[in-house]
Short mmCIF file of C-alpha atoms and ligand atoms in Angstrom, two decimals:
data_model
loop_
_atom_site.label_atom_id
_atom_site.label_comp_id
_atom_site.label_asym_id
_atom_site.label_seq_id
_atom_site.Cartn_x
_atom_site.Cartn_y
_atom_site.Cartn_z
CA UNK A 90 -13.55 -15.74 -11.23
CA UNK A 91 -12.72 -15.91 -7.51
CA UNK A 92 -10.81 -13.14 -5.67
CA UNK A 93 -7.66 -15.19 -5.20
CA UNK A 94 -7.59 -16.23 -8.86
CA UNK A 95 -7.83 -12.56 -9.84
CA UNK A 96 -4.94 -11.68 -7.51
CA UNK A 97 -2.82 -14.40 -9.11
CA UNK A 98 -3.68 -13.24 -12.61
CA UNK A 99 -2.84 -9.63 -11.70
CA UNK A 100 0.48 -10.79 -10.30
CA UNK A 101 1.37 -12.63 -13.50
CA UNK A 102 0.55 -9.44 -15.42
CA UNK A 103 2.58 -7.19 -13.09
CA UNK A 104 5.67 -9.39 -13.50
CA UNK A 105 5.71 -8.42 -17.21
CA UNK A 106 6.63 -4.84 -16.18
CA UNK A 107 9.86 -5.92 -14.47
CA UNK A 108 12.95 -5.39 -16.59
CA UNK A 109 16.19 -7.41 -16.23
CA UNK A 110 18.45 -6.36 -13.32
CA UNK A 111 15.78 -4.25 -11.67
CA UNK A 112 15.58 -3.41 -8.01
CA UNK A 113 11.97 -4.22 -7.14
CA UNK A 114 10.04 -2.61 -4.28
CA UNK A 115 7.55 -4.96 -2.69
CA UNK A 116 4.28 -3.88 -1.06
CA UNK A 117 2.31 -5.81 1.55
CA UNK A 118 -0.95 -7.69 1.86
CA UNK A 119 -2.73 -10.69 0.39
CA UNK A 120 -2.54 -9.48 -3.23
CA UNK A 121 1.19 -8.90 -2.91
CA UNK A 122 1.74 -12.33 -1.42
CA UNK A 123 0.59 -13.69 -4.83
CA UNK A 124 2.93 -11.26 -6.55
CA UNK A 125 5.86 -12.48 -4.43
CA UNK A 126 5.09 -16.07 -5.46
CA UNK A 127 5.24 -15.01 -9.12
CA UNK A 128 8.42 -13.00 -8.51
CA UNK A 129 10.08 -16.17 -7.21
CA UNK A 130 9.84 -17.55 -10.75
CA UNK A 131 12.06 -14.74 -12.10
CA UNK A 132 14.26 -14.23 -9.03
CA UNK A 133 17.50 -14.79 -10.99
CA UNK A 134 16.49 -12.11 -13.45
CA UNK A 135 16.19 -9.25 -10.90
CA UNK A 136 19.03 -7.39 -9.21
CA UNK A 137 17.43 -7.15 -5.78
CA UNK A 138 14.28 -6.31 -3.87
CA UNK A 139 13.34 -4.05 -0.96
CA UNK A 140 10.38 -4.83 1.20
CA UNK A 141 7.73 -2.71 2.92
CA UNK A 142 7.03 -5.06 5.83
CA UNK A 143 8.48 -7.83 7.95
CA UNK A 144 5.73 -10.07 6.61
CA UNK A 145 6.70 -9.53 2.97
CA UNK A 146 10.40 -9.84 3.87
CA UNK A 147 9.70 -13.17 5.52
CA UNK A 148 7.96 -14.49 2.40
CA UNK A 149 10.76 -13.18 0.15
CA UNK A 150 13.34 -14.94 2.32
CA UNK A 151 11.33 -18.16 2.35
CA UNK A 152 11.33 -18.16 -1.44
CA UNK A 153 15.04 -17.25 -1.70
CA UNK A 154 14.29 -14.01 -3.49
CA UNK A 155 17.14 -11.53 -2.94
CA UNK A 156 16.04 -8.80 -0.52
CA UNK A 157 18.15 -6.07 1.06
CA UNK A 158 17.79 -3.20 3.50
CA UNK A 159 16.40 -0.18 1.66
CA UNK A 160 19.41 1.87 2.76
CA UNK A 161 21.67 -0.31 0.66
CA UNK A 162 20.08 0.44 -2.70
CA UNK A 163 20.73 3.52 -4.79
CA UNK A 164 17.50 3.37 -6.71
CA UNK A 165 14.23 1.42 -6.81
CA UNK A 166 13.23 0.77 -10.40
CA UNK A 167 9.72 -0.43 -9.83
CA UNK A 168 7.36 -0.72 -6.86
CA UNK A 169 4.44 -3.14 -6.92
CA UNK A 170 1.71 -2.84 -4.31
CA UNK A 171 -2.04 -3.06 -3.86
CA UNK A 172 -4.56 -0.75 -2.16
CA UNK A 173 -7.74 -0.77 -0.12
CA UNK A 174 -9.60 1.76 -2.30
CA UNK A 175 -8.81 3.73 -5.47
CA UNK A 176 -10.86 6.56 -6.96
CA UNK A 177 -11.04 8.12 -10.43
CA UNK A 178 -8.13 10.47 -9.62
CA UNK A 179 -6.00 7.44 -8.77
CA UNK A 180 -6.01 8.60 -5.14
CA UNK A 181 -5.82 5.67 -2.76
CA UNK A 182 -6.55 4.53 0.74
CA UNK A 183 -3.84 2.16 1.95
CA UNK A 184 -2.82 0.71 5.27
CA UNK A 185 -5.29 -2.11 5.75
CA UNK A 186 -2.23 -4.25 6.44
CA UNK A 187 -0.66 -1.60 8.73
CA UNK A 188 2.41 -1.20 6.49
CA UNK A 189 1.47 2.28 5.23
CA UNK A 190 4.59 4.11 6.41
CA UNK A 191 7.08 1.99 4.51
CA UNK A 192 4.67 1.73 1.59
CA UNK A 193 4.47 5.51 1.37
CA UNK A 194 8.24 5.89 1.58
CA UNK A 195 9.00 3.23 -1.03
CA UNK A 196 6.30 4.36 -3.46
CA UNK A 197 7.48 7.96 -3.20
CA UNK A 198 11.08 7.14 -4.14
CA UNK A 199 10.43 4.49 -6.77
CA UNK A 200 10.84 5.29 -10.46
CA UNK A 201 7.67 3.42 -11.37
CA UNK A 202 4.71 2.45 -9.17
CA UNK A 203 2.38 -0.31 -10.34
CA UNK A 204 -0.75 -0.88 -8.29
CA UNK A 205 -2.66 -4.14 -8.68
CA UNK A 206 -6.22 -4.37 -7.35
CA UNK A 207 -9.35 -6.45 -7.75
CA UNK A 208 -12.15 -4.39 -9.28
CA UNK A 209 -14.07 -4.23 -5.99
CA UNK A 210 -11.38 -1.78 -4.77
CA UNK A 211 -12.41 0.83 -7.35
CA UNK A 212 -14.76 3.46 -5.89
CA UNK A 213 -16.38 6.65 -7.12
CA UNK A 214 -15.59 8.33 -3.82
CA UNK A 215 -13.04 7.24 -1.22
CA UNK A 216 -14.19 6.56 2.30
CA UNK A 217 -16.23 3.38 2.53
CA UNK A 218 -12.99 1.95 3.89
CA UNK A 219 -11.81 3.78 7.05
CA UNK A 220 -8.66 5.87 6.67
CA UNK A 221 -5.77 4.28 8.61
CA UNK A 222 -3.21 6.52 10.29
CA UNK A 223 -0.07 5.30 11.99
CA UNK A 224 0.53 7.15 15.26
CA UNK A 225 3.17 7.05 17.95
CA UNK A 226 1.79 5.29 21.05
CA UNK A 227 2.48 8.28 23.35
CA UNK A 228 -0.84 9.88 24.39
CA UNK A 229 -2.94 8.26 21.70
CA UNK A 230 -6.29 9.39 23.25
CA UNK A 231 -5.11 13.00 22.89
CA UNK A 232 -4.20 12.40 19.25
CA UNK A 233 -7.69 10.94 18.72
CA UNK A 234 -9.20 14.11 20.20
CA UNK A 235 -7.10 16.29 17.92
CA UNK A 236 -8.29 14.34 14.89
CA UNK A 237 -11.95 14.77 15.89
CA UNK A 238 -11.44 18.48 16.61
CA UNK A 239 -9.40 19.49 13.55
CA UNK A 240 -10.39 17.00 10.86
CA UNK A 241 -13.52 15.16 12.00
CA UNK A 242 -14.47 11.53 11.69
CA UNK A 243 -14.40 8.85 14.32
CA UNK A 244 -10.95 7.38 15.02
CA UNK A 245 -10.90 3.85 16.42
CA UNK A 246 -7.78 2.18 17.77
CA UNK A 247 -7.04 -0.98 15.75
CA UNK A 248 -6.99 -3.79 18.29
CA UNK A 249 -3.93 -5.95 18.82
CA UNK A 250 -1.91 -4.27 16.08
CA UNK A 251 1.62 -2.93 16.54
CA UNK A 252 3.29 -1.74 13.35
CA UNK A 253 6.79 -2.70 12.19
CA UNK A 254 7.85 0.67 13.70
CA UNK A 255 6.29 -0.23 17.07
CA UNK A 256 3.50 2.27 16.57
CA UNK A 257 -0.31 2.06 16.70
CA UNK A 258 -2.95 2.30 13.99
CA UNK A 259 -6.11 4.37 14.20
CA UNK A 260 -8.84 3.68 11.63
CA UNK A 261 -10.83 6.86 11.01
CA UNK A 262 -14.44 6.29 10.02
CA UNK A 263 -16.74 8.85 8.44
CA UNK A 264 -14.09 11.37 7.37
CA UNK A 265 -15.14 14.15 5.02
CA UNK A 266 -13.22 13.20 1.87
CA UNK A 267 -14.77 15.73 -0.50
CA UNK A 268 -11.26 17.23 -0.75
CA UNK A 269 -8.90 14.29 -0.23
CA UNK A 270 -5.66 16.28 -0.54
CA UNK A 271 -6.82 18.80 2.06
CA UNK A 272 -7.81 16.05 4.47
CA UNK A 273 -4.46 14.32 3.97
CA UNK A 274 -2.67 17.60 4.71
CA UNK A 275 -4.76 18.35 7.80
CA UNK A 276 -4.05 14.90 9.20
CA UNK A 277 -0.36 15.23 8.35
CA UNK A 278 -0.28 18.42 10.45
CA UNK A 279 -1.38 16.70 13.66
CA UNK A 280 1.61 16.01 15.91
CA UNK A 281 1.92 12.33 16.70
CA UNK A 282 0.59 11.12 13.36
CA UNK A 283 3.46 9.42 11.57
CA UNK A 284 1.75 8.50 8.30
CA UNK A 285 -1.69 9.03 6.78
CA UNK A 286 -3.14 6.20 4.70
CA UNK A 287 -4.38 8.62 2.02
CA UNK A 288 -2.08 8.49 -1.00
CA UNK A 289 -2.70 11.59 -3.13
CA UNK A 290 0.79 12.89 -3.78
CA UNK A 291 2.60 9.93 -5.30
CA UNK A 292 -0.13 8.08 -7.16
CA UNK A 293 0.50 4.93 -9.17
CA UNK A 294 1.89 5.26 -12.69
CA UNK A 295 -0.09 2.22 -13.75
CA UNK A 296 -3.10 0.59 -12.12
CA UNK A 297 -3.97 -2.94 -13.18
CA UNK A 298 -7.54 -3.82 -12.26
CA UNK A 299 -8.57 -7.45 -12.18
CA UNK A 300 -12.18 -7.95 -13.22
CA UNK A 301 -14.42 -10.80 -12.14
CA UNK A 302 -14.80 -12.00 -15.74
CA UNK A 303 -11.04 -12.68 -15.79
CA UNK A 304 -10.04 -9.65 -17.85
CA UNK A 305 -7.56 -6.99 -16.71
CA UNK A 306 -8.07 -3.28 -17.27
CA UNK A 307 -5.09 -0.95 -17.29
CA UNK A 308 -5.21 2.71 -16.20
CA UNK A 309 -2.26 5.08 -16.52
C1 5RP B 207 -1.14 -2.80 3.40
C2 5RP B 207 -1.87 -2.26 2.24
C3 5RP B 207 -2.42 -3.23 1.24
O1 5RP B 207 -1.94 -2.92 -0.02
C4 5RP B 207 -3.92 -3.14 1.25
O2 5RP B 207 -4.39 -3.32 2.58
C5 5RP B 207 -4.54 -4.21 0.34
O3 5RP B 207 -4.35 -5.47 0.89
P1 5RP B 207 -4.94 -6.79 0.24
O4 5RP B 207 -4.13 -7.09 -0.95
O5 5RP B 207 -4.79 -7.82 1.34
O6 5RP B 207 -6.39 -6.51 -0.08
O7 5RP B 207 -2.04 -1.08 2.05
O8 5RP B 207 -0.78 -1.80 4.31
#
C-alpha cells in the first residue's frame, strides 16, 4: 500500500475515536490533512475544533468544519496528530511541519491524544530525524552556540521558515538521545528556545500505526 493510502486509512480509523459533541484538537502535516478530510464527513457530529497551525485552520475553514480560537474552549476532548519519529517508550520527535509549539500545548491539555503514523515513523532509537526547536529570532547564532556547548549536536537554521509565532526553527542533527528526557530538559533550559520537538512528557494515549500491508496496529 502507498504512503498516502495508509494515511487515509489511519484517518478513517482515528475518526472512530471521536464521540458526539466532542471538541477536537487538530495537529498539522500531511497525515493530518487526510484526517481533516475525513473529519469533514462528520462535521455536524462534533461540537467544535481547535487547530495547531494556520495551515490546518485554513483547511478546516475550506471544508466548513467548525473551528474556534483555543481560548474559547473549556476543554479539548481529543487531539489527533502525527509525528516524525516514535520510539518504544512512545517518545516522539515532532516539528517537521514547524507547528511544534501549538502541538505541544494542545496535546498537553487534551483529555485524549491519538497519534497516527505510517510504520516507517517507528524507530528503535530516536534521532535519525533531526530534533526541531523553535527559537525566538533574537541572536539566533548565540542560541546555536549555547546548544552546541550545553547539549551537543549540530543545529542548522531551517531555511525560509517562519513559524506561526514569527519565530525560527533550528534542526539539531546528531544529538545524543540516549536519555531523551534529559536532553529535552537541557534544551528547555536554554534561554531563547521556545519549544523543543522532543515529546516525552505528554505522550500519546493511543498510537495507530499504518502498515504497508494495509493493516493497522494499535499501541496504548
Ligand atoms: C508538524 C508535525 C507533524 O506531525 C510531523 O511533521 C509529521 O508530518 P507528516 O504527517 O507530514 O509526516 O509534527 O509540526
